[in-house]
Amino acid sequence: MIGTTGTPHMKDTVNPSQVTAMLRTAAGQIRARHQLLTDLDSVTGDGDHGTAMLRSMDALEQTMDAMPEAELKEVLAKSGWAVMSAAGGSTGPLLGTFFIGMGASLGEAGQLDGAALSAMIRRGVTEMQKHTQARIGDKTMMDALLPAVATLEQHDESTPPARLLQLAAESAALGAEQTKDMLAKFGRARNLGDRVLGHADPGATSMALILAGFAEALNES
Amino acid sequence: MIGTTGTPHMKDTVNPSQVTAMLRTAAGQIRARHQLLTDLDSVTGDGDHGTAMLRSMDALEQTMDAMPEAELKEVLAKSGWAVMSAAGGSTGPLLGTFFIGMGASLGEAGQLDGAALSAMIRRGVTEMQKHTQARIGDKTMMDALLPAVATLEQHDESTPPARLLQLAAESAALGAEQTKDMLAKFGRARNLGDRVLGHADPGATSMALILAGFAEALNES
Amino acid sequence: MKMKKFINDPTQLTSELLEGFALAHGDMIAVSPERLVTRVRPKSPDKVSLVTLGGAGHEPALSGFVGEGMLDISVVGDIFAAPGPPAVLEALRQAKRDAGVLFVVLNHAGDVLSGNMALQMAESEGIKITKVVTHEDIAAGPGTPDADRRGLVGCVALYKIAGAAAEAGKSLEEVAAIAERLNNNMATLAVAMKAATHPATGEALFELPDDEMEIGMGQHGEAGTGPSPIRSADETAAIMMENLVKAIGAKAGDRLLVILNGAGATTLMELYIVFRGVKKYLDQHGITIVASHVGELLTVQEMAGFQMFAAKMDDELLDLWKAPCNTPAWAVK
Amino acid sequence: MKMKKFINDPTQLTSELLEGFALAHGDMIAVSPERLVTRVRPKSPDKVSLVTLGGAGHEPALSGFVGEGMLDISVVGDIFAAPGPPAVLEALRQAKRDAGVLFVVLNHAGDVLSGNMALQMAESEGIKITKVVTHEDIAAGPGTPDADRRGLVGCVALYKIAGAAAEAGKSLEEVAAIAERLNNNMATLAVAMKAATHPATGEALFELPDDEMEIGMGQHGEAGTGPSPIRSADETAAIMMENLVKAIGAKAGDRLLVILNGAGATTLMELYIVFRGVKKYLDQHGITIVASHVGELLTVQEMAGFQMFAAKMDDELLDLWKAPCNTPAWAVK
Ligand SMILES: Nc1ncnc2c1ncn2[C@@H]1O[C@H](COP(=O)(O)OP(=O)(O)O)[C@@H](O)[C@H]1O
Ligand SMILES: Nc1ncnc2c1ncn2[C@@H]1O[C@H](COP(=O)(O)OP(=O)(O)O)[C@@H](O)[C@H]1O
Ligand SMILES: [Mg+2]
Ligand SMILES: [Mg+2]
Ligand SMILES: [Mg+2]
Ligand SMILES: [Mg+2]
């Protein structure tokens, strides 16, 4: 895609409507794979993760649809809250917090450069960490998110947003893949011992898909 | 057996200890066939008839054991009561009544001629009839007992007791056999409609065994 | 293969269950060697007493309803089997009082037989007794003689209402009249989804294919109206309530007591969903639910299914239904 | 193949169940659109209120215990799933009062997450709240940190005892201290015999061979101490109670509250037989049962099995346990 995109300025920043496109593309990624998420949760948990993610994405998009004129900051805060209401279990609170955190990092309307985009995603994860002790290796969403954050932190403002998200999404995908070899320390899967070996964590898979959606949106635009 | 037995007097009457032998032999018949009774009740009812009959026979023999010196009249009354306590469902009350009725027909100790023996069994059935409306063709105990009673009524005092009981037992066996072609009108089997066709009624089978035991005892003695 | 039940000796089920029951509820009931379950604080002797009988295996019924405002004595038989006449007679003797005894018998062959024998003997001893036989199962269809209709969960409503009348000090004639009024205005229909295991024999009580249910099946697997495909909760509720409404002749404006009695494995979740369907059906027909109970009163081991009960209420029946009671299985404040 | 359950739309289970629940118990509780179950006659505002949260599918728990003497608000999630923080926050807002709120959370990942988020927000709004987390499952073995021990049926005992303390007008500090005293002296162990069907997906919650049972299995099929052959009721009772006694450090002379909580398909008959075994075991060890409850409080659909709960009682805890309550699922006079 590099080289096919627009002006240098367009490459270095994204505007709020591109961020909403990122969110919608993430929702599309989840919709396309929800059966996989359910299947993974059927092995390692209680089989409701696909449904929880679908409901979360419905809530996200319905919130965005309902406030087309609003500030991105506010849209993300409302979306996060809606996700929390729509999906129970572990997904709703954590994913909702992720979106609320993303929103909290934003200032007033305007373009986001690579640093702001990186800060937005990192803040989402930081807020989640206020509510979970899970670290790398615990077979949770954090196994996708924390490698992505590490990647984001390794890059400075010079990296264009699309490239930055591409790299983060790749780290998240790799992190999710590595959960296959992990025993679970959190959530319902914890109680299953080594029955979960060989299966990726559903939450980590979801978060990798979300970041893949973010990257896809910018790399297509 | 005719001709091998003792004095003419012995052939014409039975004494109380022969009646208790009749009861014990009847118990033996039931013990030998209780699995069949359970199997029949599993098809046409709730599968507890074999157990109910075993408990009844235990109660009968324990009562007899406990009062070796008592009048037969009293032994039968107590036994009937014990059977009622020991076996629930339909069996306990009906079979208990049968024994109580048998006892009620007896006078003071002494020999029983054919007429007295016939009266004893008929009275047992008459008492049962105070508590059940079941008639021939309803697929119950009565299908064994009523033909036996009819046979007893056809014979006068001249028929020797052993022969009399033999004939009654044969009628009962035939009656029980005929229940295979009947739909049930009483008891649990009633609700099963034509699922019971081809299977003999467990209660009729039991009563035929009891009468077979009575006859066996006299024909061996 | 072992049964999937927590038991010890299959021949001792009833004794052990009663032992545990007495230990768990020693503050309310006691169990005698004849298997009579009695109140530890007997009702005042100038009030009518209530006696009933029936087989074990239907817990909490019947003995769970012995206590203030309901039964005085329950006579317990073996699993699914009536107790014998001697025990029932003993119960009637213990219940004897000038005010008289209301004797509630569910219409099942063994219970009726045993009950009648005991009743005859008790009456010959001068005990004042009025018998009520419940036979509210409508599975056999309209026009079926009472003698051929089984007694299902309706007995519990009768214990409650007649028990409250007795507790209120009404005479035997009054209590019996109230009981019969309820008895003539109530109906039950059962539905089965999965069979139960007989806890003594380990055998399935009946067979039902994986994709079928059966409306009208009795509490021991007695045949109903024949198997049907599995229907939704709403359809099941409507079909069953339609038949009940017809059976008791309920019309727009009538007030019903509705009971959904879980058979064992059917969840309370399902029963509430069915109850919602019942309400929808009755709303459409202008019939009001003035009282209800959703839960397990009379079970059939781990059978899946339930019994749906409806009774036309008048003010007096309703007040008695709502009166306080305090028993192991049910307390109303 | 259709599920053997009486349901309509598998995606509407919780809404329909709550609708039926509200219809059946409209005299005691109401259900709001956010799925808060509240009392229709609120507790006087000068008394501490009790709020809890948890997934549906465990009926009568948790919402069956909303009412006089127990809970003020229960927040209901989807089948086996915690409700989201917004609904929980709304509950804490509605429960807000000067006397304060006792917030009871069962230790399950989703519940804790959602509870903590809501708590944080509520506290930032100035609502006075003390949180109690129940984590009395001992299946994970001694020495397991509290955070890794699940909350099982013990929450119901806690609702009862803390609820009675609140109803008696005790301060939030006192109510919380009582709740924590119980919490520190209670333990639960579960046993499973047959799997349940998830009512939304139709899948078995777990697998268990025909001739095996599993002690320690959680209420969503979480692994226990591994399958074992089916044991007798007495053996099962002794093994389980031995572990509970160890866990709470009960000694001869101690007084216990014992609860046998049926998982769904296990009959009351079996539970009474097990209770008899528990009593035998405790008698041998000189430990007294001063209070007990045998029945279904917190189920797992039609799972066969039960949870055995024991708590060391003192006079105050015992009085509170015996205090009156009046809720859809449980009344004490
Ligand atoms: N404490 C936690 N921290 C981070 N992620 C968690 C935690 N607990 C659970 N998860 C994630 O949630 C996923 C399961 O989500 P979901 O199935 O929707 O919830 P539940 O476990 O309540 O059914 C797990 O795969 C895991 O990634
Ligand atoms: N009313 C009745 N009159 C005569 N016999 C009856 C009657 N009801 C049932 N029986 C007999 O009882 C038998 C069943 O006995 P049993 O299995 O011990 O009792 P239950 O039916 O209570 O389980 C039936 O086979 C039938 O012969
Ligand atoms: Mg899940
Ligand atoms: Mg039988
Ligand atoms: Mg029987
Ligand atoms: Mg879940």
PDB file of N, CA and C in Angstrom, chain D residues 173-211:
ATOM      1  N   GLU D 173     -20.388  -0.546  59.328  1.00  0.00           N
ATOM      2  CA  GLU D 173     -19.182  -1.160  59.891  1.00  0.00           C
ATOM      3  C   GLU D 173     -19.540  -2.485  60.570  1.00  0.00           C
ATOM      4  N   GLU D 174     -20.630  -2.461  61.342  1.00  0.00           N
ATOM      5  CA  GLU D 174     -21.050  -3.688  62.033  1.00  0.00           C
ATOM      6  C   GLU D 174     -21.491  -4.769  61.045  1.00  0.00           C
ATOM      7  N   VAL D 175     -22.298  -4.370  60.080  1.00  0.00           N
ATOM      8  CA  VAL D 175     -22.785  -5.350  59.095  1.00  0.00           C
ATOM      9  C   VAL D 175     -21.601  -5.963  58.339  1.00  0.00           C
ATOM     10  N   ALA D 176     -20.672  -5.108  57.933  1.00  0.00           N
ATOM     11  CA  ALA D 176     -19.512  -5.594  57.187  1.00  0.00           C
ATOM     12  C   ALA D 176     -18.657  -6.516  58.054  1.00  0.00           C
ATOM     13  N   ALA D 177     -18.522  -6.175  59.329  1.00  0.00           N
ATOM     14  CA  ALA D 177     -17.715  -7.013  60.220  1.00  0.00           C
ATOM     15  C   ALA D 177     -18.363  -8.386  60.390  1.00  0.00           C
ATOM     16  N   ILE D 178     -19.673  -8.394  60.519  1.00  0.00           N
ATOM     17  CA  ILE D 178     -20.397  -9.662  60.628  1.00  0.00           C
ATOM     18  C   ILE D 178     -20.225 -10.475  59.346  1.00  0.00           C
ATOM     19  N   ALA D 179     -20.390  -9.809  58.221  1.00  0.00           N
ATOM     20  CA  ALA D 179     -20.246 -10.499  56.929  1.00  0.00           C
ATOM     21  C   ALA D 179     -18.847 -11.092  56.802  1.00  0.00           C
ATOM     22  N   GLU D 180     -17.838 -10.325  57.178  1.00  0.00           N
ATOM     23  CA  GLU D 180     -16.466 -10.835  57.049  1.00  0.00           C
ATOM     24  C   GLU D 180     -16.205 -11.968  58.040  1.00  0.00           C
ATOM     25  N   ARG D 181     -16.830 -11.877  59.222  1.00  0.00           N
ATOM     26  CA  ARG D 181     -16.643 -12.971  60.181  1.00  0.00           C
ATOM     27  C   ARG D 181     -17.200 -14.274  59.599  1.00  0.00           C
ATOM     28  N   LEU D 182     -18.380 -14.189  59.039  1.00  0.00           N
ATOM     29  CA  LEU D 182     -18.924 -15.377  58.384  1.00  0.00           C
ATOM     30  C   LEU D 182     -18.015 -15.814  57.235  1.00  0.00           C
ATOM     31  N   ASN D 183     -17.637 -14.856  56.418  1.00  0.00           N
ATOM     32  CA  ASN D 183     -16.811 -15.119  55.236  1.00  0.00           C
ATOM     33  C   ASN D 183     -15.512 -15.853  55.608  1.00  0.00           C
ATOM     34  N   ASN D 184     -14.943 -15.497  56.730  1.00  0.00           N
ATOM     35  CA  ASN D 184     -13.690 -16.120  57.173  1.00  0.00           C
ATOM     36  C   ASN D 184     -13.895 -17.464  57.844  1.00  0.00           C
ATOM     37  N   ASN D 185     -15.132 -17.807  58.117  1.00  0.00           N
ATOM     38  CA  ASN D 185     -15.406 -19.062  58.826  1.00  0.00           C
ATOM     39  C   ASN D 185     -16.257 -20.016  58.017  1.00  0.00           C
ATOM     40  N   MET D 186     -16.316 -19.788  56.722  1.00  0.00           N
ATOM     41  CA  MET D 186     -17.161 -20.660  55.904  1.00  0.00           C
ATOM     42  C   MET D 186     -16.363 -21.300  54.777  1.00  0.00           C
ATOM     43  N   ALA D 187     -16.873 -22.441  54.303  1.00  0.00           N
ATOM     44  CA  ALA D 187     -16.225 -23.148  53.199  1.00  0.00           C
ATOM     45  C   ALA D 187     -17.276 -23.952  52.447  1.00  0.00           C
ATOM     46  N   THR D 188     -17.052 -24.126  51.158  1.00  0.00           N
ATOM     47  CA  THR D 188     -17.956 -24.917  50.318  1.00  0.00           C
ATOM     48  C   THR D 188     -17.142 -25.862  49.449  1.00  0.00           C
ATOM     49  N   LEU D 189     -17.713 -27.042  49.205  1.00  0.00           N
ATOM     50  CA  LEU D 189     -17.120 -27.971  48.255  1.00  0.00           C
ATOM     51  C   LEU D 189     -18.272 -28.515  47.411  1.00  0.00           C
ATOM     52  N   ALA D 190     -18.040 -28.586  46.110  1.00  0.00           N
ATOM     53  CA  ALA D 190     -19.098 -29.032  45.206  1.00  0.00           C
ATOM     54  C   ALA D 190     -18.780 -30.424  44.691  1.00  0.00           C
ATOM     55  N   VAL D 191     -19.800 -31.127  44.251  1.00  0.00           N
ATOM     56  CA  VAL D 191     -19.587 -32.409  43.580  1.00  0.00           C
ATOM     57  C   VAL D 191     -20.552 -32.475  42.400  1.00  0.00           C
ATOM     58  N   ALA D 192     -20.050 -33.002  41.298  1.00  0.00           N
ATOM     59  CA  ALA D 192     -20.873 -33.111  40.093  1.00  0.00           C
ATOM     60  C   ALA D 192     -21.021 -34.577  39.719  1.00  0.00           C
ATOM     61  N   MET D 193     -22.196 -34.910  39.196  1.00  0.00           N
ATOM     62  CA  MET D 193     -22.480 -36.299  38.812  1.00  0.00           C
ATOM     63  C   MET D 193     -22.864 -36.370  37.343  1.00  0.00           C
ATOM     64  N   LYS D 194     -23.612 -35.369  36.882  1.00  0.00           N
ATOM     65  CA  LYS D 194     -24.035 -35.316  35.471  1.00  0.00           C
ATOM     66  C   LYS D 194     -23.956 -33.877  35.014  1.00  0.00           C
ATOM     67  N   ALA D 195     -23.575 -33.685  33.761  1.00  0.00           N
ATOM     68  CA  ALA D 195     -23.427 -32.338  33.221  1.00  0.00           C
ATOM     69  C   ALA D 195     -24.777 -31.670  32.989  1.00  0.00           C
ATOM     70  N   ALA D 196     -24.734 -30.355  32.892  1.00  0.00           N
ATOM     71  CA  ALA D 196     -25.913 -29.587  32.530  1.00  0.00           C
ATOM     72  C   ALA D 196     -25.755 -29.107  31.102  1.00  0.00           C
ATOM     73  N   THR D 197     -26.869 -28.696  30.521  1.00  0.00           N
ATOM     74  CA  THR D 197     -26.867 -28.138  29.173  1.00  0.00           C
ATOM     75  C   THR D 197     -26.892 -26.619  29.286  1.00  0.00           C
ATOM     76  N   HIS D 198     -26.001 -25.953  28.575  1.00  0.00           N
ATOM     77  CA  HIS D 198     -26.065 -24.492  28.534  1.00  0.00           C
ATOM     78  C   HIS D 198     -27.338 -24.121  27.789  1.00  0.00           C
ATOM     79  N   PRO D 199     -28.230 -23.361  28.411  1.00  0.00           N
ATOM     80  CA  PRO D 199     -29.546 -23.172  27.806  1.00  0.00           C
ATOM     81  C   PRO D 199     -29.535 -22.257  26.585  1.00  0.00           C
ATOM     82  N   ALA D 200     -28.443 -21.531  26.379  1.00  0.00           N
ATOM     83  CA  ALA D 200     -28.381 -20.684  25.183  1.00  0.00           C
ATOM     84  C   ALA D 200     -27.715 -21.429  24.029  1.00  0.00           C
ATOM     85  N   THR D 201     -26.663 -22.164  24.334  1.00  0.00           N
ATOM     86  CA  THR D 201     -25.920 -22.816  23.252  1.00  0.00           C
ATOM     87  C   THR D 201     -26.358 -24.265  23.027  1.00  0.00           C
ATOM     88  N   GLY D 202     -26.991 -24.866  24.023  1.00  0.00           N
ATOM     89  CA  GLY D 202     -27.368 -26.270  23.900  1.00  0.00           C
ATOM     90  C   GLY D 202     -26.212 -27.229  24.127  1.00  0.00           C
ATOM     91  N   GLU D 203     -25.025 -26.690  24.427  1.00  0.00           N
ATOM     92  CA  GLU D 203     -23.851 -27.545  24.654  1.00  0.00           C
ATOM     93  C   GLU D 203     -23.818 -28.042  26.091  1.00  0.00           C
ATOM     94  N   ALA D 204     -23.254 -29.244  26.290  1.00  0.00           N
ATOM     95  CA  ALA D 204     -23.024 -29.717  27.660  1.00  0.00           C
ATOM     96  C   ALA D 204     -21.966 -28.826  28.308  1.00  0.00           C
ATOM     97  N   LEU D 205     -22.162 -28.491  29.573  1.00  0.00           N
ATOM     98  CA  LEU D 205     -21.199 -27.614  30.250  1.00  0.00           C
ATOM     99  C   LEU D 205     -19.872 -28.311  30.497  1.00  0.00           C
ATOM    100  N   PHE D 206     -19.916 -29.631  30.589  1.00  0.00           N
ATOM    101  CA  PHE D 206     -18.676 -30.408  30.762  1.00  0.00           C
ATOM    102  C   PHE D 206     -19.014 -31.864  30.460  1.00  0.00           C
ATOM    103  N   GLU D 207     -18.038 -32.707  30.509  1.00  0.00           N
ATOM    104  CA  GLU D 207     -18.269 -34.132  30.259  1.00  0.00           C
ATOM    105  C   GLU D 207     -17.888 -34.906  31.515  1.00  0.00           C
ATOM    106  N   LEU D 208     -18.637 -35.938  31.784  1.00  0.00           N
ATOM    107  CA  LEU D 208     -18.326 -36.779  32.935  1.00  0.00           C
ATOM    108  C   LEU D 208     -18.774 -38.189  32.560  1.00  0.00           C
ATOM    109  N   PRO D 209     -17.834 -39.155  32.563  1.00  0.00           N
ATOM    110  CA  PRO D 209     -18.210 -40.515  32.133  1.00  0.00           C
ATOM    111  C   PRO D 209     -19.355 -41.073  32.981  1.00  0.00           C
ATOM    112  N   ASP D 210     -20.039 -42.078  32.409  1.00  0.00           N
ATOM    113  CA  ASP D 210     -21.247 -42.642  33.003  1.00  0.00           C
ATOM    114  C   ASP D 210     -21.062 -43.189  34.411  1.00  0.00           C
ATOM    115  N   ASP D 211     -19.846 -43.582  34.742  1.00  0.00           N
ATOM    116  CA  ASP D 211     -19.651 -44.218  36.044  1.00  0.00           C
ATOM    117  C   ASP D 211     -18.766 -43.373  36.954  1.00  0.00           C
TER     118      ASP D 211
END
